[in-house]
């Protein structure tokens, strides 16, 4: 529904077109006891009027006055276009139901806002709202809805009112949370209400205000203002005491009777009893009509009257009796006066009456226009297993999937499984429901569903699917040992029945353990199990390569690892992203790492999968950081963070740690290291722990804090798996040498040398300068510089020059050391390696020469998001294109661009192309 505030000629034209003129802006009576709440709401509205959007969620118990505050705001506001939606307990499983309520008025052709959207966004909204077939993802629906609201707000400030937000369908809640975090530069205000005691919700992290109970004085004032006739003093005091400051209770409790016995139940229950008391004197037909109305979340009077006719109810006589209760309003929409009134009516009916209501609603619901709601009503009307209804629910699940409503699909499938008469179909539907629940993040429900069929005579294929899904559930819940164990069980079971699938299960278990970082020796256990249980492969594959690595070491495994990484036809990263990245790192193969990252980003963008794109961007950022391209790394991190924020994903730390370690800025690196370590402890992942220690080792080596670097490097090697520990070894060698632990440095060098045998020029060069640290031989440093000359890992190339320059200075070869230190300082500065660059600067000063100052790079002045926006604009991207990439409004992009221009002291987009770190391809 939409309301128009007549505050401008534009608004009057709109209202005139729609024929819905109402007088707004008249002075409002203040709500009793709500001065603080209305003041904050007025501030929200005032900020939006000035162009600074915001959101506020009013939280409180049932009946506390949240809806009254929304209604008061709607009546009082002037100069705003007002749209509103109400969450419904009965529509909480239907995808985008509430969002459709909110956006439908803005899509009216007479307003023309929809036509101003890009064709892609018009299509996305049509798909989400069921007008077209397709599978939109939540992020793009959110971006399209954001553009729609921002477009409307360009004409007139927009106020979005969302009541009963705790009952929003999952998809709508996620999209609204997405929008709420992105309206700060648009004249849009969002005001929501939600129950305070409801389970965790997508809106929980938004700014919130708890609506408290009224004081005793305010409670008396409200009671007096609402009663036309005075109450007996004792009755009034008892009502005030029992209502305990709940406004709705104050208004409804008198209807229970002045001298009823004390009730110890909760206030919401007493309010519901007051509503139910109004049903007592109604005839059966009227009560049945109310039950049907309460069972229909659409509030469509056409459905209600059709249902009443099928039930033989005299609508004229019965509706008059119902209207007299004050529970419901019959007009262009059936509207209960309070959500508790609806639930009270529904709960007052017995099971048979509720089933009758749902049955008749199913009969009058159009199977072509609204097949999913019809299927839901049929399911609620079922008295036991019903295969026909189960099949209809399956079809609804498929339609929900096609619209991106995975939560709805999961709910339909779960109910279909419950109603299945055929045992085989029940198992298949339960497996499908468990997969759907897993996909929407309901891991506990998925696990419970799998448990219900675990001992029901599953065939080999079903049992294997069950094990694989339980493994994924365990892994995603950070039970890192259980996850691979389920995969192992499936692999052993399938060894004879399906050898190829069996090997895939073992590789899945390995991939899980690689991500987890070998907790409690799980990686070795998997490889041992694979050696004894995995069926042979017709040609060596990644499983054979990893078994060889574990059994015989790097010298034996390196050729096979290189072969499987690139593949004869399809490269490993096309199917096994995590393993491919780890193998490329183990081989110190930066070219392959960069190729993998670029390929994953292309695939992620093409697939539209937020998860896939996040992981791809994280790898791109990691690869860029390791090559010293700070601008590119910052841009990738900014985009990954934008997707994480848009989808509500958990933070990913690996790529951020690598950039922070390379840059060497103590405060920001230390803060990130602390956050990542806390996350690692919470999740129990050794992989993240190893990355934290590696980052700390690089940071402290750069800061010349070698004892701290030594401790961190030791931990990184100890925590690291077959792959990551290799990157920690050069840090361990340097820190150990500088700390006087030469024996430990020699042992670390030996391990590094084994990995380098027959490897890339990059690892050979790194090993050479590590050897130079241990031996003090000048030839080792020279060899390192020669080998690393063409390496894309610029930070390691610069460190070779730095170490050689430091060695030369201690040999009193001042002229030669200055040359090496200048090269090192230039490379390190260009790479944004502040700590190591400072080391080079200090060494140069010790020779009597000051390091040359360089112009500030953009990455030293801009935030990550500003850097990404600047780089995109430098390539010629428009504000609209940048907004789509970062999931923000184009107005927000323009705000960031103004900050970029100010910080870089430029005045036009064209000037961005020639700045260091922003050039196309940089």
mmCIF file of N, CA and C in Angstrom, residues 351-393:
data_model
loop_
_atom_site.group_PDB
_atom_site.id
_atom_site.type_symbol
_atom_site.label_atom_id
_atom_site.label_comp_id
_atom_site.label_asym_id
_atom_site.label_seq_id
_atom_site.Cartn_x
_atom_site.Cartn_y
_atom_site.Cartn_z
ATOM 1 N N UNK A 351 -8.704 -28.191 15.664
ATOM 2 C CA UNK A 351 -7.974 -28.694 14.496
ATOM 3 C C UNK A 351 -8.891 -28.899 13.305
ATOM 4 N N UNK A 352 -10.070 -29.424 13.534
ATOM 5 C CA UNK A 352 -11.002 -29.701 12.434
ATOM 6 C C UNK A 352 -11.438 -28.408 11.762
ATOM 7 N N UNK A 353 -11.699 -27.373 12.568
ATOM 8 C CA UNK A 353 -12.107 -26.089 11.982
ATOM 9 C C UNK A 353 -10.974 -25.465 11.166
ATOM 10 N N UNK A 354 -9.744 -25.563 11.667
ATOM 11 C CA UNK A 354 -8.630 -25.007 10.915
ATOM 12 C C UNK A 354 -8.415 -25.762 9.610
ATOM 13 N N UNK A 355 -8.518 -27.092 9.672
ATOM 14 C CA UNK A 355 -8.366 -27.865 8.426
ATOM 15 C C UNK A 355 -9.461 -27.509 7.428
ATOM 16 N N UNK A 356 -10.697 -27.309 7.941
ATOM 17 C CA UNK A 356 -11.794 -26.914 7.052
ATOM 18 C C UNK A 356 -11.496 -25.572 6.392
ATOM 19 N N UNK A 357 -10.956 -24.645 7.176
ATOM 20 C CA UNK A 357 -10.632 -23.332 6.631
ATOM 21 C C UNK A 357 -9.598 -23.447 5.517
ATOM 22 N N UNK A 358 -8.547 -24.197 5.761
ATOM 23 C CA UNK A 358 -7.503 -24.351 4.743
ATOM 24 C C UNK A 358 -8.022 -25.108 3.524
ATOM 25 N N UNK A 359 -8.887 -26.112 3.771
ATOM 26 C CA UNK A 359 -9.410 -26.876 2.637
ATOM 27 C C UNK A 359 -10.211 -25.989 1.698
ATOM 28 N N UNK A 360 -11.093 -25.177 2.278
ATOM 29 C CA UNK A 360 -11.943 -24.347 1.427
ATOM 30 C C UNK A 360 -11.135 -23.226 0.778
ATOM 31 N N UNK A 361 -10.126 -22.720 1.457
ATOM 32 C CA UNK A 361 -9.270 -21.717 0.835
ATOM 33 C C UNK A 361 -8.492 -22.311 -0.333
ATOM 34 N N UNK A 362 -8.074 -23.559 -0.202
ATOM 35 C CA UNK A 362 -7.395 -24.226 -1.310
ATOM 36 C C UNK A 362 -8.335 -24.376 -2.498
ATOM 37 N N UNK A 363 -9.588 -24.675 -2.208
ATOM 38 C CA UNK A 363 -10.559 -24.886 -3.291
ATOM 39 C C UNK A 363 -10.839 -23.607 -4.067
ATOM 40 N N UNK A 364 -10.785 -22.449 -3.398
ATOM 41 C CA UNK A 364 -11.116 -21.193 -4.083
ATOM 42 C C UNK A 364 -9.875 -20.448 -4.582
ATOM 43 N N UNK A 365 -8.679 -20.959 -4.274
ATOM 44 C CA UNK A 365 -7.450 -20.323 -4.764
ATOM 45 C C UNK A 365 -7.170 -20.791 -6.184
ATOM 46 N N UNK A 366 -6.900 -19.868 -7.066
ATOM 47 C CA UNK A 366 -6.676 -20.186 -8.481
ATOM 48 C C UNK A 366 -5.386 -20.999 -8.635
ATOM 49 N N UNK A 367 -5.487 -22.234 -9.159
ATOM 50 C CA UNK A 367 -4.279 -23.065 -9.301
ATOM 51 C C UNK A 367 -3.304 -22.560 -10.345
ATOM 52 N N UNK A 368 -3.773 -21.697 -11.240
ATOM 53 C CA UNK A 368 -2.878 -21.144 -12.259
ATOM 54 C C UNK A 368 -2.184 -19.883 -11.765
ATOM 55 N N UNK A 369 -2.935 -19.002 -11.095
ATOM 56 C CA UNK A 369 -2.375 -17.730 -10.658
ATOM 57 C C UNK A 369 -1.616 -17.843 -9.338
ATOM 58 N N UNK A 370 -2.038 -18.743 -8.466
ATOM 59 C CA UNK A 370 -1.407 -18.838 -7.146
ATOM 60 C C UNK A 370 -1.266 -20.301 -6.730
ATOM 61 N N UNK A 371 -0.528 -21.105 -7.503
ATOM 62 C CA UNK A 371 -0.443 -22.541 -7.217
ATOM 63 C C UNK A 371 0.268 -22.849 -5.902
ATOM 64 N N UNK A 372 1.222 -22.022 -5.511
ATOM 65 C CA UNK A 372 2.003 -22.333 -4.303
ATOM 66 C C UNK A 372 1.176 -22.137 -3.033
ATOM 67 N N UNK A 373 0.411 -21.038 -2.986
ATOM 68 C CA UNK A 373 -0.421 -20.836 -1.808
ATOM 69 C C UNK A 373 -1.520 -21.905 -1.751
ATOM 70 N N UNK A 374 -1.999 -22.329 -2.901
ATOM 71 C CA UNK A 374 -2.995 -23.407 -2.928
ATOM 72 C C UNK A 374 -2.390 -24.699 -2.379
ATOM 73 N N UNK A 375 -1.174 -24.994 -2.784
ATOM 74 C CA UNK A 375 -0.508 -26.203 -2.288
ATOM 75 C C UNK A 375 -0.305 -26.122 -0.779
ATOM 76 N N UNK A 376 0.060 -24.943 -0.301
ATOM 77 C CA UNK A 376 0.264 -24.773 1.141
ATOM 78 C C UNK A 376 -1.043 -24.996 1.910
ATOM 79 N N UNK A 377 -2.136 -24.423 1.417
ATOM 80 C CA UNK A 377 -3.435 -24.628 2.073
ATOM 81 C C UNK A 377 -3.822 -26.108 2.058
ATOM 82 N N UNK A 378 -3.573 -26.788 0.955
ATOM 83 C CA UNK A 378 -3.902 -28.223 0.887
ATOM 84 C C UNK A 378 -3.087 -29.022 1.899
ATOM 85 N N UNK A 379 -1.821 -28.644 2.053
ATOM 86 C CA UNK A 379 -0.981 -29.343 3.024
ATOM 87 C C UNK A 379 -1.483 -29.118 4.443
ATOM 88 N N UNK A 380 -1.915 -27.885 4.759
ATOM 89 C CA UNK A 380 -2.419 -27.595 6.099
ATOM 90 C C UNK A 380 -3.763 -28.276 6.353
ATOM 91 N N UNK A 381 -4.478 -28.583 5.289
ATOM 92 C CA UNK A 381 -5.777 -29.244 5.437
ATOM 93 C C UNK A 381 -5.647 -30.756 5.552
ATOM 94 N N UNK A 382 -4.481 -31.295 5.238
ATOM 95 C CA UNK A 382 -4.304 -32.751 5.224
ATOM 96 C C UNK A 382 -4.410 -33.329 6.632
ATOM 97 N N UNK A 383 -5.058 -34.473 6.739
ATOM 98 C CA UNK A 383 -5.193 -35.150 8.042
ATOM 99 C C UNK A 383 -4.168 -36.255 8.213
ATOM 100 N N UNK A 384 -3.438 -36.579 7.149
ATOM 101 C CA UNK A 384 -2.423 -37.616 7.199
ATOM 102 C C UNK A 384 -1.673 -37.636 5.894
ATOM 103 N N UNK A 385 -0.836 -38.666 5.664
ATOM 104 C CA UNK A 385 -0.087 -38.746 4.403
ATOM 105 C C UNK A 385 -0.999 -38.625 3.195
ATOM 106 N N UNK A 386 -0.560 -37.866 2.211
ATOM 107 C CA UNK A 386 -1.355 -37.631 1.001
ATOM 108 C C UNK A 386 -0.378 -37.439 -0.146
ATOM 109 N N UNK A 387 -0.230 -38.452 -0.977
ATOM 110 C CA UNK A 387 0.765 -38.424 -2.043
ATOM 111 C C UNK A 387 0.476 -37.349 -3.070
ATOM 112 N N UNK A 388 -0.798 -37.095 -3.337
ATOM 113 C CA UNK A 388 -1.160 -36.065 -4.312
ATOM 114 C C UNK A 388 -0.715 -34.689 -3.822
ATOM 115 N N UNK A 389 -0.935 -34.396 -2.552
ATOM 116 C CA UNK A 389 -0.513 -33.116 -1.989
ATOM 117 C C UNK A 389 1.010 -33.032 -1.951
ATOM 118 N N UNK A 390 1.663 -34.131 -1.617
ATOM 119 C CA UNK A 390 3.131 -34.145 -1.568
ATOM 120 C C UNK A 390 3.717 -33.812 -2.932
ATOM 121 N N UNK A 391 3.123 -34.364 -3.988
ATOM 122 C CA UNK A 391 3.614 -34.076 -5.341
ATOM 123 C C UNK A 391 3.392 -32.606 -5.703
ATOM 124 N N UNK A 392 2.254 -32.065 -5.274
ATOM 125 C CA UNK A 392 1.990 -30.659 -5.559
ATOM 126 C C UNK A 392 2.993 -29.767 -4.822
ATOM 127 N N UNK A 393 3.342 -30.143 -3.598
ATOM 128 C CA UNK A 393 4.349 -29.388 -2.846
ATOM 129 C C UNK A 393 5.715 -29.463 -3.526
#
